[in-house]
């Protein structure tokens, strides 16, 4: 098959190492489905993640990036359950396996869910990573409840946009943050308020909240413990929060693939509560340009690749 692969990170965040080339056809292992890829998506920083070995520590380069995508099941490995050949599916792959930037991907069947019927393959590919990361941040780790106030740092991005929608669905009051240029987009996605975190006084503008969900990191994360109410929580997908406070919970986590949670998200997409946020679409052959554009051009939402 044809795939995008990378030997090891080099140059700007590894992006210059991406090569569009022939690769071995993936074989579905026990519990896997083989999916013909219709669309794939990625996180701009994923080439910097420590995923160039498998879980046993063996070098697995060259690897295929793009942890999420959509497509059609064309074969099943022994014991694969919950999907059938011909199903239209989407999903998030274990980051230690080859991803979706290819014509075919072998993925654990339990990581897949039926593609929402209300969106096409390109839109569906934009959902799993952002949807599952935000679902797990808000509900598994943040314990968000109706009536609480939440800050989403980076609310104009792929992860943050879906977080705003999920939190509104859960009955929270949502303050989205980002650069001033993201204001209109964040309010359109559904945030109740927007705060520009490039202003020095952003902490005062936010006030005290029950939960902070951070998808920016750096100085924004460092200043965030101060805006959490006693008994509240700070959840970051960027780095472990640092604080002396013992009256708040702090969590840093890496998202897990989950077909079960993705099924719940499928229902929210089909009822219009969660919408895909596709900022740009590139042919798979132009994956390098796509990674570079998403990393440097402030493209809102997700960038999608089509084989
Ligand atoms: N731990 C996990 O499991 C996990 C899973 C998924 C993603 N992530 C991480 O989450 C982050 C967000 O992912 P994404 O796909 O949503 O990326 P994204 O689409 O680029 O979104 C990031 C958003 O934050 C904004 N932003 C970044 N730095 C900022 C700053 N200093 N001040 C104000 N706004 C800033 C960006 O604005 P501009 O575009 O204008 O810069 C963008 O709107 C990534 O770093 C990724 O590595 C972690």
CSV table of C-alpha atoms and ligand atoms in Angstrom, one decimal:
chain,number,residue,atom,x,y,z
A,1,UNK,CA,0.0,0.0,0.0
A,2,UNK,CA,0.9,3.7,-0.1
A,3,UNK,CA,1.5,5.4,3.3
A,4,UNK,CA,3.1,8.3,4.9
A,5,UNK,CA,6.0,7.3,7.1
A,6,UNK,CA,8.7,8.8,9.2
A,7,UNK,CA,12.0,7.3,10.3
A,8,UNK,CA,12.6,9.5,13.3
A,9,UNK,CA,12.0,13.1,14.2
A,10,UNK,CA,14.3,15.6,12.5
A,11,UNK,CA,14.0,19.2,11.5
A,12,UNK,CA,10.9,21.2,12.6
A,13,UNK,CA,9.1,19.0,15.0
A,14,UNK,CA,10.0,16.0,12.8
A,15,UNK,CA,7.7,17.1,10.0
A,16,UNK,CA,10.4,17.3,7.4
A,17,UNK,CA,11.0,13.6,7.9
A,18,UNK,CA,7.5,12.6,6.6
A,19,UNK,CA,7.8,10.6,3.4
A,20,UNK,CA,5.0,9.4,1.1
A,21,UNK,CA,6.0,5.9,0.0
A,22,UNK,CA,5.3,2.2,-0.4
A,23,UNK,CA,4.8,0.3,2.8
A,24,UNK,CA,3.9,-3.3,3.7
A,25,UNK,CA,0.2,-4.0,3.8
A,26,UNK,CA,-0.9,-4.2,7.4
A,27,UNK,CA,-2.2,-7.6,8.6
A,28,UNK,CA,-5.0,-7.7,11.2
A,29,UNK,CA,-3.8,-9.5,14.4
A,30,UNK,CA,-5.9,-11.1,17.1
A,31,UNK,CA,-8.8,-8.7,17.8
A,32,UNK,CA,-8.0,-6.4,15.0
A,33,UNK,CA,-10.1,-5.0,12.1
A,34,UNK,CA,-8.4,-4.1,8.8
A,35,UNK,CA,-9.9,-0.7,7.7
A,36,UNK,CA,-9.6,0.8,4.2
A,37,UNK,CA,-8.9,4.4,5.2
A,38,UNK,CA,-11.1,7.1,3.7
A,39,UNK,CA,-9.8,10.0,5.8
A,40,UNK,CA,-7.2,10.5,8.6
A,41,UNK,CA,-6.4,13.2,11.0
A,42,UNK,CA,-3.5,14.0,13.3
A,43,UNK,CA,-2.4,16.2,16.3
A,44,UNK,CA,0.2,18.8,15.2
A,45,UNK,CA,2.6,17.8,18.0
A,46,UNK,CA,2.3,14.0,17.6
A,47,UNK,CA,5.6,13.5,15.9
A,48,UNK,CA,7.3,14.8,19.1
A,49,UNK,CA,5.6,12.2,21.3
A,50,UNK,CA,7.8,9.2,22.5
A,51,UNK,CA,6.1,6.7,20.2
A,52,UNK,CA,9.0,5.5,18.1
A,53,UNK,CA,9.2,2.2,20.0
A,54,UNK,CA,6.5,-0.3,20.7
A,55,UNK,CA,5.2,-1.0,24.2
A,56,UNK,CA,8.1,-3.5,24.7
A,57,UNK,CA,10.6,-0.8,23.9
A,58,UNK,CA,11.6,-2.2,20.5
A,59,UNK,CA,12.3,0.4,17.7
A,60,UNK,CA,9.3,0.4,15.3
A,61,UNK,CA,10.4,3.1,12.9
A,62,UNK,CA,9.6,3.9,10.2
A,63,UNK,CA,6.1,4.6,11.7
A,64,UNK,CA,2.9,5.7,10.1
A,65,UNK,CA,1.4,8.8,11.9
A,66,UNK,CA,-2.2,10.1,12.3
A,67,UNK,CA,-3.8,8.5,15.3
A,68,UNK,CA,-7.4,8.9,14.1
A,69,UNK,CA,-9.5,8.4,11.0
A,70,UNK,CA,-12.5,6.9,9.3
A,71,UNK,CA,-13.0,4.2,6.7
A,72,UNK,CA,-14.6,0.8,5.8
A,73,UNK,CA,-13.9,-2.5,7.5
A,74,UNK,CA,-12.5,-4.9,4.8
A,75,UNK,CA,-11.2,-7.8,7.0
A,76,UNK,CA,-11.2,-9.1,10.5
A,77,UNK,CA,-8.5,-10.8,12.6
A,78,UNK,CA,-9.3,-13.8,14.8
A,79,UNK,CA,-11.7,-12.9,17.6
A,80,UNK,CA,-12.4,-9.3,16.4
A,81,UNK,CA,-15.9,-8.4,17.8
A,82,UNK,CA,-18.4,-5.6,17.5
A,83,UNK,CA,-17.7,-4.7,13.8
A,84,UNK,CA,-18.4,-6.5,10.5
A,85,UNK,CA,-16.8,-6.4,7.0
A,86,UNK,CA,-18.4,-3.5,5.2
A,87,UNK,CA,-19.1,-1.4,8.3
A,88,UNK,CA,-18.4,2.4,8.0
A,89,UNK,CA,-16.3,3.1,11.1
A,90,UNK,CA,-14.1,5.7,12.8
A,91,UNK,CA,-11.7,5.5,15.7
A,92,UNK,CA,-8.6,6.4,17.6
A,93,UNK,CA,-5.6,4.0,17.5
A,94,UNK,CA,-3.2,3.1,20.3
A,95,UNK,CA,-0.4,5.5,19.7
A,96,UNK,CA,2.2,2.7,19.8
A,97,UNK,CA,0.8,1.2,16.6
A,98,UNK,CA,1.0,2.5,13.0
A,99,UNK,CA,-1.7,5.1,12.3
A,100,UNK,CA,-4.2,6.1,9.7
A,101,UNK,CA,-2.0,8.0,7.2
A,102,UNK,CA,-2.1,5.2,4.8
A,103,UNK,CA,-4.5,3.3,2.5
A,104,UNK,CA,-5.1,0.7,5.2
A,105,UNK,CA,-4.8,0.5,9.0
A,106,UNK,CA,-5.0,-2.5,11.3
A,107,UNK,CA,-6.7,-1.4,14.5
A,108,UNK,CA,-8.1,-3.1,17.5
A,109,UNK,CA,-11.8,-3.6,16.8
A,110,UNK,CA,-12.7,-2.5,20.3
A,111,UNK,CA,-11.2,1.0,19.5
A,112,UNK,CA,-13.8,1.5,16.6
A,113,UNK,CA,-17.3,2.8,16.6
A,114,UNK,CA,-19.9,3.2,13.9
A,115,UNK,CA,-19.2,6.4,11.9
A,116,UNK,CA,-21.9,9.0,12.6
A,117,UNK,CA,-24.4,8.8,9.7
A,118,UNK,CA,-24.9,12.6,9.7
A,119,UNK,CA,-21.3,13.4,8.6
A,120,UNK,CA,-19.1,12.3,5.8
A,121,UNK,CA,-15.8,10.4,6.2
A,122,UNK,CA,-13.7,13.6,6.2
A,123,UNK,CA,-15.7,15.2,9.0
A,124,UNK,CA,-15.8,11.9,11.0
A,125,UNK,CA,-12.0,11.7,10.9
A,126,UNK,CA,-11.8,15.0,12.8
A,127,UNK,CA,-13.6,13.7,15.8
A,128,UNK,CA,-12.0,10.7,17.6
A,129,UNK,CA,-8.9,12.1,19.2
A,130,UNK,CA,-10.4,15.4,20.1
A,131,UNK,CA,-13.6,13.9,21.2
A,132,UNK,CA,-12.1,11.1,23.4
A,133,UNK,CA,-9.4,13.3,24.9
A,134,UNK,CA,-12.0,15.9,25.9
A,135,UNK,CA,-14.6,13.3,27.1
A,136,UNK,CA,-11.9,11.7,29.3
A,137,UNK,CA,-10.7,15.1,30.6
A,138,UNK,CA,-14.1,16.5,31.5
A,139,UNK,CA,-15.9,13.4,32.8
A,140,UNK,CA,-13.3,10.7,33.7
A,141,UNK,CA,-10.7,13.0,35.3
A,142,UNK,CA,-12.5,16.3,35.8
A,143,UNK,CA,-15.8,14.8,37.2
A,144,UNK,CA,-17.7,17.7,35.6
A,145,UNK,CA,-21.2,18.2,36.8
A,146,UNK,CA,-24.2,20.2,35.6
A,147,UNK,CA,-24.1,23.8,36.9
A,148,UNK,CA,-20.4,23.9,37.4
A,149,UNK,CA,-18.1,26.6,35.7
A,150,UNK,CA,-15.4,25.3,33.5
A,151,UNK,CA,-12.4,27.0,31.7
A,152,UNK,CA,-11.2,25.4,28.5
A,153,UNK,CA,-7.8,26.6,27.6
A,154,UNK,CA,-7.2,26.5,23.8
A,155,UNK,CA,-11.0,26.4,23.1
A,156,UNK,CA,-10.5,27.3,19.4
A,157,UNK,CA,-8.3,24.3,18.7
A,158,UNK,CA,-9.3,20.7,17.7
A,159,UNK,CA,-9.4,19.4,21.3
A,160,UNK,CA,-10.8,22.6,22.8
A,161,UNK,CA,-13.7,23.0,20.4
A,162,UNK,CA,-15.2,19.6,21.2
A,163,UNK,CA,-14.6,20.2,24.9
A,164,UNK,CA,-16.8,23.3,24.7
A,165,UNK,CA,-19.6,21.4,23.1
A,166,UNK,CA,-19.4,18.4,25.5
A,167,UNK,CA,-19.4,20.7,28.5
A,168,UNK,CA,-22.4,22.7,27.3
A,169,UNK,CA,-24.2,19.4,26.7
A,170,UNK,CA,-23.3,18.4,30.3
A,171,UNK,CA,-24.9,21.6,31.6
A,172,UNK,CA,-21.7,23.5,32.5
A,173,UNK,CA,-21.0,27.3,32.2
A,174,UNK,CA,-18.1,27.4,29.8
A,175,UNK,CA,-15.4,30.0,29.5
A,176,UNK,CA,-13.2,29.4,26.5
A,177,UNK,CA,-9.7,30.9,26.2
A,178,UNK,CA,-7.1,31.4,23.5
A,179,UNK,CA,-5.5,34.2,21.5
A,180,UNK,CA,-7.7,37.2,20.7
A,181,UNK,CA,-8.1,35.9,17.2
A,182,UNK,CA,-9.9,32.9,18.4
A,183,UNK,CA,-12.7,34.8,20.2
A,184,UNK,CA,-15.4,34.7,17.5
A,185,UNK,CA,-14.8,31.0,16.8
A,186,UNK,CA,-14.9,30.0,20.4
A,187,UNK,CA,-18.2,31.9,21.0
A,188,UNK,CA,-19.7,30.3,17.8
A,189,UNK,CA,-18.7,26.8,19.0
A,190,UNK,CA,-20.9,27.6,22.1
A,191,UNK,CA,-18.8,29.0,24.9
A,192,UNK,CA,-20.6,31.4,27.2
A,193,UNK,CA,-17.6,33.7,27.5
A,194,UNK,CA,-14.2,34.1,26.0
A,195,UNK,CA,-10.9,35.3,27.7
A,196,UNK,CA,-7.8,36.2,25.8
A,197,UNK,CA,-4.9,34.5,27.7
A,198,UNK,CA,-2.3,36.7,26.0
A,199,UNK,CA,-3.6,39.5,28.3
A,200,UNK,CA,-1.6,39.8,31.5
A,201,UNK,CA,-4.8,40.0,33.6
A,202,UNK,CA,-6.5,36.9,32.2
A,203,UNK,CA,-6.7,35.2,35.5
A,204,UNK,CA,-8.7,38.1,37.0
A,205,UNK,CA,-11.0,38.1,34.0
A,206,UNK,CA,-11.7,34.4,34.5
A,207,UNK,CA,-12.3,34.5,38.2
A,208,UNK,CA,-12.7,31.3,40.2
A,209,UNK,CA,-13.9,28.1,38.5
A,210,UNK,CA,-14.7,24.5,39.4
A,211,UNK,CA,-12.7,22.9,36.7
A,212,UNK,CA,-9.9,24.0,34.4
A,213,UNK,CA,-9.2,21.9,31.3
A,214,UNK,CA,-5.8,22.9,29.8
A,215,UNK,CA,-4.8,22.2,26.2
A,216,UNK,CA,-2.3,25.0,25.9
A,217,UNK,CA,0.3,24.3,28.6
A,218,UNK,CA,3.4,26.5,29.4
A,219,UNK,CA,2.7,29.7,31.3
A,220,UNK,CA,-1.1,29.3,30.9
A,221,UNK,CA,-1.0,26.0,32.8
A,222,UNK,CA,1.5,27.4,35.3
A,223,UNK,CA,-0.9,30.2,36.3
A,224,UNK,CA,-4.0,28.0,36.3
A,225,UNK,CA,-4.0,26.6,39.8
A,226,UNK,CA,-4.8,30.1,41.1
A,227,UNK,CA,-8.1,30.2,39.3
A,228,UNK,CA,-9.5,26.9,40.7
A,229,UNK,CA,-12.0,27.0,43.6
A,230,UNK,CA,-11.1,25.1,46.7
A,231,UNK,CA,-12.3,21.5,46.0
A,232,UNK,CA,-12.0,22.0,42.2
A,233,UNK,CA,-9.7,20.4,39.7
A,234,UNK,CA,-7.1,21.3,37.1
A,235,UNK,CA,-6.8,18.7,34.2
A,236,UNK,CA,-4.1,19.1,31.6
A,237,UNK,CA,-3.3,17.1,28.5
A,238,UNK,CA,0.0,19.0,28.2
A,239,UNK,CA,2.0,18.4,31.4
A,240,UNK,CA,1.7,17.6,35.0
A,241,UNK,CA,0.4,20.8,36.8
A,242,UNK,CA,2.7,22.2,39.4
A,243,UNK,CA,1.2,23.7,42.5
A,244,UNK,CA,1.6,23.9,46.3
A,245,UNK,CA,-2.2,23.9,46.8
A,246,UNK,CA,-3.5,20.8,48.5
A,247,UNK,CA,-7.2,21.9,48.3
A,248,UNK,CA,-7.5,21.2,44.5
A,249,UNK,CA,-7.1,18.0,42.4
A,250,UNK,CA,-4.5,18.1,39.6
A,251,UNK,CA,-4.4,15.6,36.8
A,252,UNK,CA,-2.2,15.1,33.7
A,253,UNK,CA,-3.2,12.2,31.4
A,254,UNK,CA,-2.8,10.7,28.0
A,255,UNK,CA,-6.0,9.7,26.2
A,256,UNK,CA,-7.1,6.1,25.7
A,257,UNK,CA,-8.8,4.7,22.6
A,258,UNK,CA,-12.3,3.6,23.6
A,259,UNK,CA,-14.9,2.3,21.2
A,260,UNK,CA,-17.5,2.5,24.0
A,261,UNK,CA,-17.0,6.3,24.7
A,262,UNK,CA,-16.8,6.9,20.9
A,263,UNK,CA,-20.2,5.3,20.5
A,264,UNK,CA,-21.6,7.9,23.0
A,265,UNK,CA,-19.9,10.6,21.0
A,266,UNK,CA,-21.4,9.2,17.7
A,267,UNK,CA,-24.9,9.7,19.2
A,268,UNK,CA,-24.0,13.3,20.2
A,269,UNK,CA,-22.8,14.0,16.6
A,270,UNK,CA,-25.9,12.5,15.0
A,271,UNK,CA,-28.2,14.6,17.3
A,272,UNK,CA,-26.2,17.7,16.4
A,273,UNK,CA,-24.7,18.4,19.9
A,274,UNK,CA,-21.1,17.7,18.8
A,275,UNK,CA,-19.9,19.0,15.4
A,276,UNK,CA,-16.8,18.1,13.5
A,277,UNK,CA,-14.4,21.0,13.2
A,278,UNK,CA,-12.4,20.6,10.0
A,279,UNK,CA,-10.1,23.5,9.3
A,280,UNK,CA,-8.5,22.2,6.1
A,281,UNK,CA,-8.3,19.0,3.9
A,282,UNK,CA,-5.1,17.8,2.2
A,283,UNK,CA,-4.4,14.8,-0.1
A,284,UNK,CA,-2.4,12.1,1.8
A,285,UNK,CA,0.4,12.7,-0.6
A,286,UNK,CA,0.7,16.2,0.8
A,287,UNK,CA,0.8,15.1,4.5
A,288,UNK,CA,4.1,17.0,5.1
A,289,UNK,CA,2.5,20.3,3.9
A,290,UNK,CA,-0.6,19.5,6.0
A,291,UNK,CA,1.4,19.0,9.2
A,292,UNK,CA,3.4,22.1,8.6
A,293,UNK,CA,0.3,24.2,7.9
A,294,UNK,CA,-1.4,23.0,11.0
A,295,UNK,CA,1.7,23.7,13.1
A,296,UNK,CA,2.4,27.2,11.7
A,297,UNK,CA,-0.7,28.8,10.2
A,298,UNK,CA,-3.1,28.8,13.2
A,299,UNK,CA,-5.6,26.7,11.3
A,300,UNK,CA,-8.7,26.3,13.6
A,301,UNK,CA,-10.0,22.8,14.3
A,302,UNK,CA,-8.5,19.7,12.7
A,303,UNK,CA,-6.6,19.1,9.4
A,304,UNK,CA,-7.7,16.0,7.6
A,305,UNK,CA,-5.8,13.9,5.1
A,306,UNK,CA,-7.5,11.9,2.3
A,307,UNK,CA,-5.8,8.9,0.6
B,1,LIG,N1,-2.5,14.1,26.4
B,1,LIG,C1,-3.2,13.8,25.4
B,1,LIG,O1,-3.8,12.7,25.4
B,1,LIG,C2,-3.5,14.7,24.3
B,1,LIG,C3,-4.4,14.3,23.3
B,1,LIG,C4,-4.6,15.2,22.3
B,1,LIG,C5,-4.0,16.4,22.2
B,1,LIG,N2,-3.1,16.7,23.2
B,1,LIG,C6,-2.4,18.0,23.1
B,1,LIG,O2,-3.3,19.0,23.2
B,1,LIG,C7,-2.9,20.2,22.5
B,1,LIG,C8,-4.0,20.7,21.7
B,1,LIG,O3,-4.2,19.8,20.6
B,1,LIG,P1,-5.2,20.3,19.4
B,1,LIG,O4,-5.3,19.2,18.4
B,1,LIG,O5,-6.4,20.9,19.9
B,1,LIG,O6,-4.2,21.4,18.8
B,1,LIG,P2,-4.7,22.8,18.1
B,1,LIG,O7,-5.8,22.5,17.2
B,1,LIG,O8,-3.4,23.4,17.6
B,1,LIG,O9,-5.3,23.7,19.3
B,1,LIG,C9,-4.5,24.4,20.3
B,1,LIG,C10,-5.2,25.7,20.5
B,1,LIG,O10,-4.6,26.4,21.6
B,1,LIG,C11,-4.2,27.7,21.1
B,1,LIG,N3,-2.9,28.1,21.7
B,1,LIG,C12,-1.7,27.4,21.7
B,1,LIG,N4,-0.8,28.1,22.3
B,1,LIG,C13,-1.4,29.2,22.8
B,1,LIG,C14,-1.0,30.3,23.6
B,1,LIG,N5,0.3,30.4,24.1
B,1,LIG,N6,-1.9,31.2,23.9
B,1,LIG,C15,-3.1,31.2,23.5
B,1,LIG,N7,-3.6,30.2,22.7
B,1,LIG,C16,-2.8,29.2,22.4
B,1,LIG,C17,-4.0,27.5,19.6
B,1,LIG,O11,-4.1,28.7,18.9
B,1,LIG,P3,-3.2,29.0,17.6
B,1,LIG,O12,-3.6,28.0,16.6
B,1,LIG,O13,-3.5,30.4,17.3
B,1,LIG,O14,-1.8,28.8,18.1
B,1,LIG,C18,-5.2,26.6,19.3
B,1,LIG,O15,-6.4,27.3,19.2
B,1,LIG,C19,-1.6,19.7,21.7
B,1,LIG,O16,-0.5,20.3,22.2
B,1,LIG,C20,-1.6,18.2,21.9
B,1,LIG,O17,-0.3,17.7,21.9
B,1,LIG,C21,-2.8,15.9,24.2
